[in-house]
Short mmCIF file of C-alpha atoms in Angstrom, two decimals:
data_model
loop_
_atom_site.label_atom_id
_atom_site.label_comp_id
_atom_site.label_asym_id
_atom_site.label_seq_id
_atom_site.Cartn_x
_atom_site.Cartn_y
_atom_site.Cartn_z
CA MET P 1179 -8.05 10.93 7.50
CA LEU P 1180 -5.66 9.28 5.05
CA THR P 1181 -2.18 8.45 6.33
CA PHE P 1182 0.55 7.42 3.88
CA LEU P 1183 3.50 5.28 5.05
CA THR P 1184 6.44 4.65 2.74
CA GLY P 1185 9.94 3.37 3.30
CA GLY P 1186 12.36 0.59 2.61
CA ALA P 1187 11.67 -3.11 2.85
CA ARG P 1188 11.35 -4.40 6.42
CA SER P 1189 11.44 -0.88 7.85
CA GLY P 1190 8.39 -1.43 10.08
CA LYS P 1191 5.68 0.11 7.89
CA SER P 1192 3.18 -2.73 8.22
CA SER P 1193 3.71 -3.07 11.96
CA LEU P 1194 3.15 0.66 12.40
CA ALA P 1195 -0.03 0.51 10.31
CA VAL P 1196 -1.32 -2.41 12.38
CA GLY P 1197 -0.47 -0.51 15.56
CA MET P 1198 -2.32 2.59 14.36
CA ALA P 1199 -5.39 0.54 13.54
CA ALA P 1200 -5.31 -1.29 16.88
CA ALA P 1201 -4.90 1.96 18.82
CA SER P 1202 -7.88 3.55 17.05
CA GLY P 1203 -10.42 1.47 18.96
CA ASP P 1204 -12.49 1.27 15.77
CA ALA P 1205 -13.57 -1.77 13.80
CA VAL P 1206 -10.75 -2.55 11.35
CA VAL P 1207 -10.78 -3.68 7.73
CA PHE P 1208 -7.40 -4.92 6.51
CA LEU P 1209 -7.00 -4.85 2.72
CA ALA P 1210 -4.18 -7.22 1.75
CA THR P 1211 -2.95 -6.94 -1.84
CA ALA P 1212 -0.52 -9.88 -1.77
CA ARG P 1213 -1.18 -12.78 -4.09
CA PRO P 1214 -1.10 -16.06 -2.18
CA GLU P 1215 1.11 -17.89 -4.69
CA GLY P 1216 4.84 -17.99 -4.17
CA ASP P 1217 7.61 -19.92 -2.51
CA ALA P 1218 7.80 -21.20 1.06
CA GLU P 1219 9.42 -18.01 2.37
CA TRP P 1220 6.60 -15.93 0.83
CA HIS P 1221 3.95 -18.12 2.47
CA GLU P 1222 5.77 -17.79 5.80
CA ARG P 1223 5.89 -14.01 5.41
CA LEU P 1224 2.15 -13.86 4.64
CA ALA P 1225 1.40 -16.09 7.65
CA ARG P 1226 3.49 -13.82 9.89
CA HIS P 1227 1.57 -10.75 8.66
CA ARG P 1228 -1.76 -12.52 9.20
CA GLY P 1229 -0.66 -13.47 12.70
CA GLU P 1230 -0.03 -9.80 13.59
CA ARG P 1231 -3.70 -8.99 13.00
CA PRO P 1232 -6.39 -9.63 15.61
CA ALA P 1233 -8.97 -12.25 14.62
CA SER P 1234 -11.74 -9.68 15.13
CA TRP P 1235 -10.51 -7.65 12.16
CA THR P 1236 -12.07 -8.11 8.73
CA THR P 1237 -9.46 -9.13 6.19
CA VAL P 1238 -10.07 -8.58 2.49
CA GLU P 1239 -7.53 -10.20 0.19
CA GLU P 1240 -7.71 -8.35 -3.12
CA PRO P 1241 -4.61 -8.19 -5.31
CA LEU P 1242 -6.04 -5.94 -8.04
CA ASP P 1243 -9.37 -4.22 -7.30
CA VAL P 1244 -8.16 -1.79 -4.66
CA VAL P 1245 -10.72 0.82 -5.74
CA GLY P 1246 -13.59 -1.63 -5.30
CA ALA P 1247 -12.25 -2.90 -1.98
CA VAL P 1248 -11.77 0.62 -0.58
CA THR P 1249 -15.27 1.69 -1.59
CA ALA P 1250 -16.81 -1.57 -0.32
CA ALA P 1251 -15.16 -1.33 3.11
CA ASP P 1252 -17.29 -0.26 6.05
CA PRO P 1253 -17.03 3.53 5.74
CA ASP P 1254 -16.65 4.02 9.50
CA ALA P 1255 -14.03 1.29 9.99
CA PHE P 1256 -10.32 1.97 10.21
CA LEU P 1257 -8.97 0.76 6.85
CA VAL P 1258 -5.43 -0.54 6.37
CA VAL P 1259 -4.25 -0.93 2.76
CA ASP P 1260 -1.12 -3.11 2.69
CA CYS P 1261 0.42 -2.58 0.25
CA LEU P 1262 0.60 -0.43 -2.90
CA THR P 1263 3.91 -2.01 -3.92
CA LEU P 1264 2.31 -5.41 -4.39
CA TRP P 1265 -0.78 -3.87 -6.00
CA ALA P 1266 1.40 -2.08 -8.58
CA ALA P 1267 3.36 -5.29 -9.25
CA ASN P 1268 0.11 -7.21 -9.67
CA ALA P 1269 -1.22 -4.55 -12.07
CA VAL P 1270 1.95 -4.65 -14.17
CA ASP P 1271 1.84 -8.48 -14.18
CA ALA P 1272 -1.82 -8.35 -15.25
CA GLY P 1273 -0.79 -6.39 -18.35
CA TRP P 1274 -2.32 -3.05 -17.38
CA ASP P 1275 -0.73 -0.05 -19.07
CA ASP P 1276 0.89 2.75 -17.10
CA ASP P 1277 -1.92 5.25 -17.69
CA GLU P 1278 -4.52 2.74 -16.50
CA ILE P 1279 -2.53 2.03 -13.33
CA GLU P 1280 -2.12 5.72 -12.58
CA ALA P 1281 -5.83 6.40 -13.21
CA LEU P 1282 -6.78 3.60 -10.80
CA ALA P 1283 -4.29 4.95 -8.26
CA VAL P 1284 -6.07 8.31 -8.46
CA LYS P 1285 -9.46 6.64 -8.01
CA GLY P 1286 -8.26 4.55 -5.07
CA ALA P 1287 -6.53 7.45 -3.33
CA SER P 1288 -9.54 9.70 -3.90
CA ALA P 1289 -11.90 7.08 -2.45
CA ALA P 1290 -9.65 6.57 0.58
CA ALA P 1291 -9.29 10.32 1.18
CA VAL P 1292 -13.05 10.91 1.46
CA ARG P 1293 -13.87 7.96 3.72
CA PRO P 1294 -15.35 9.00 7.09
CA GLY P 1295 -13.17 6.41 8.82
CA SER P 1296 -9.39 6.63 8.98
CA THR P 1297 -7.24 4.94 6.35
CA VAL P 1298 -3.55 4.09 6.44
CA VAL P 1299 -1.80 2.94 3.28
CA VAL P 1300 1.56 1.16 3.18
CA THR P 1301 4.00 1.17 0.27
CA ASN P 1302 7.69 0.84 -0.48
CA GLU P 1303 10.03 3.57 -1.63
CA VAL P 1304 12.00 2.01 -4.47
CA GLY P 1305 13.28 5.07 -6.33
CA GLY P 1306 16.30 5.86 -4.18
CA GLY P 1307 18.79 3.61 -5.91
CA ILE P 1308 20.47 3.52 -9.27
CA VAL P 1309 18.52 3.55 -12.53
CA PRO P 1310 17.87 -0.12 -13.32
CA VAL P 1311 19.33 -1.45 -16.56
CA GLU P 1312 16.36 -3.69 -17.33
CA ARG P 1313 13.38 -1.97 -18.94
CA ALA P 1314 10.78 -3.98 -16.97
CA VAL P 1315 12.43 -3.06 -13.66
CA ARG P 1316 12.61 0.62 -14.67
CA ARG P 1317 8.94 0.51 -15.63
CA PHE P 1318 7.92 -1.00 -12.29
CA ARG P 1319 9.98 1.58 -10.38
CA ASP P 1320 8.38 4.39 -12.38
CA VAL P 1321 4.83 3.01 -12.02
CA LEU P 1322 5.24 2.61 -8.28
CA GLY P 1323 6.80 6.05 -7.96
CA ARG P 1324 3.81 7.65 -9.70
CA THR P 1325 1.38 5.52 -7.66
CA ASN P 1326 3.08 6.60 -4.43
CA ALA P 1327 3.04 10.27 -5.48
CA VAL P 1328 -0.69 10.11 -6.21
CA TRP P 1329 -1.57 8.50 -2.88
CA SER P 1330 0.78 10.81 -0.97
CA GLN P 1331 -0.80 13.89 -2.59
CA HIS P 1332 -4.24 12.73 -1.41
CA ALA P 1333 -3.00 12.00 2.12
CA ASP P 1334 -3.58 14.20 5.13
CA ARG P 1335 -0.34 12.90 6.64
CA ALA P 1336 2.63 11.27 4.93
CA TYR P 1337 5.64 9.63 6.56
CA LEU P 1338 8.87 7.97 5.57
CA VAL P 1339 9.45 4.97 7.84
CA VAL P 1340 13.09 4.33 8.75
CA ALA P 1341 13.98 1.66 11.30
CA GLY P 1342 10.45 1.72 12.68
CA ARG P 1343 10.49 5.50 13.14
CA LEU P 1344 8.29 8.06 11.37
CA VAL P 1345 9.85 10.94 9.47
CA PRO P 1346 7.17 13.45 8.42
CA LEU P 1347 7.02 14.27 4.72
CA LEU P 1348 6.08 17.88 4.03
CA ASP P 1349 4.14 19.31 1.12
CA ALA P 1350 6.35 21.07 -1.41
CA GLY P 1351 4.65 24.38 -0.58
CA ALA P 1352 5.16 23.99 3.18
#
């Protein structure tokens, strides 16, 4: 089962994903897409996220090869992918073109959807504001929007997270 969690920054998505994994009773693989470089606040944020995870969980830190990491994960483990927003930013920063990013999003979502074990993927919803003036910011928003749509379409369940609460997202045909 693939569960998709999207929402604003600091809305509780990662905490909910960690809680879902912990409640499963299964072995857990946590796929972290954050790059470790950054300022002091970024390092503190990463340390806080690491501290939320039990030491018994397997953590895979992979900023770009999400497809490889999803397929390499123990197929019966509960997999947490946190997060697509950082993966998309890393892909853009690596110079990948939009079609390549979308194709890899399809491959990653497809791989996650067919896993025997449960998967929960975390991402940010960034398309609700004004159209950015800067081309690079518009491109990132558009790439992430397409990435999110791909993963959501492959998901069995999709939720918008607002203030730590889940709002179910329905299929267009529902």
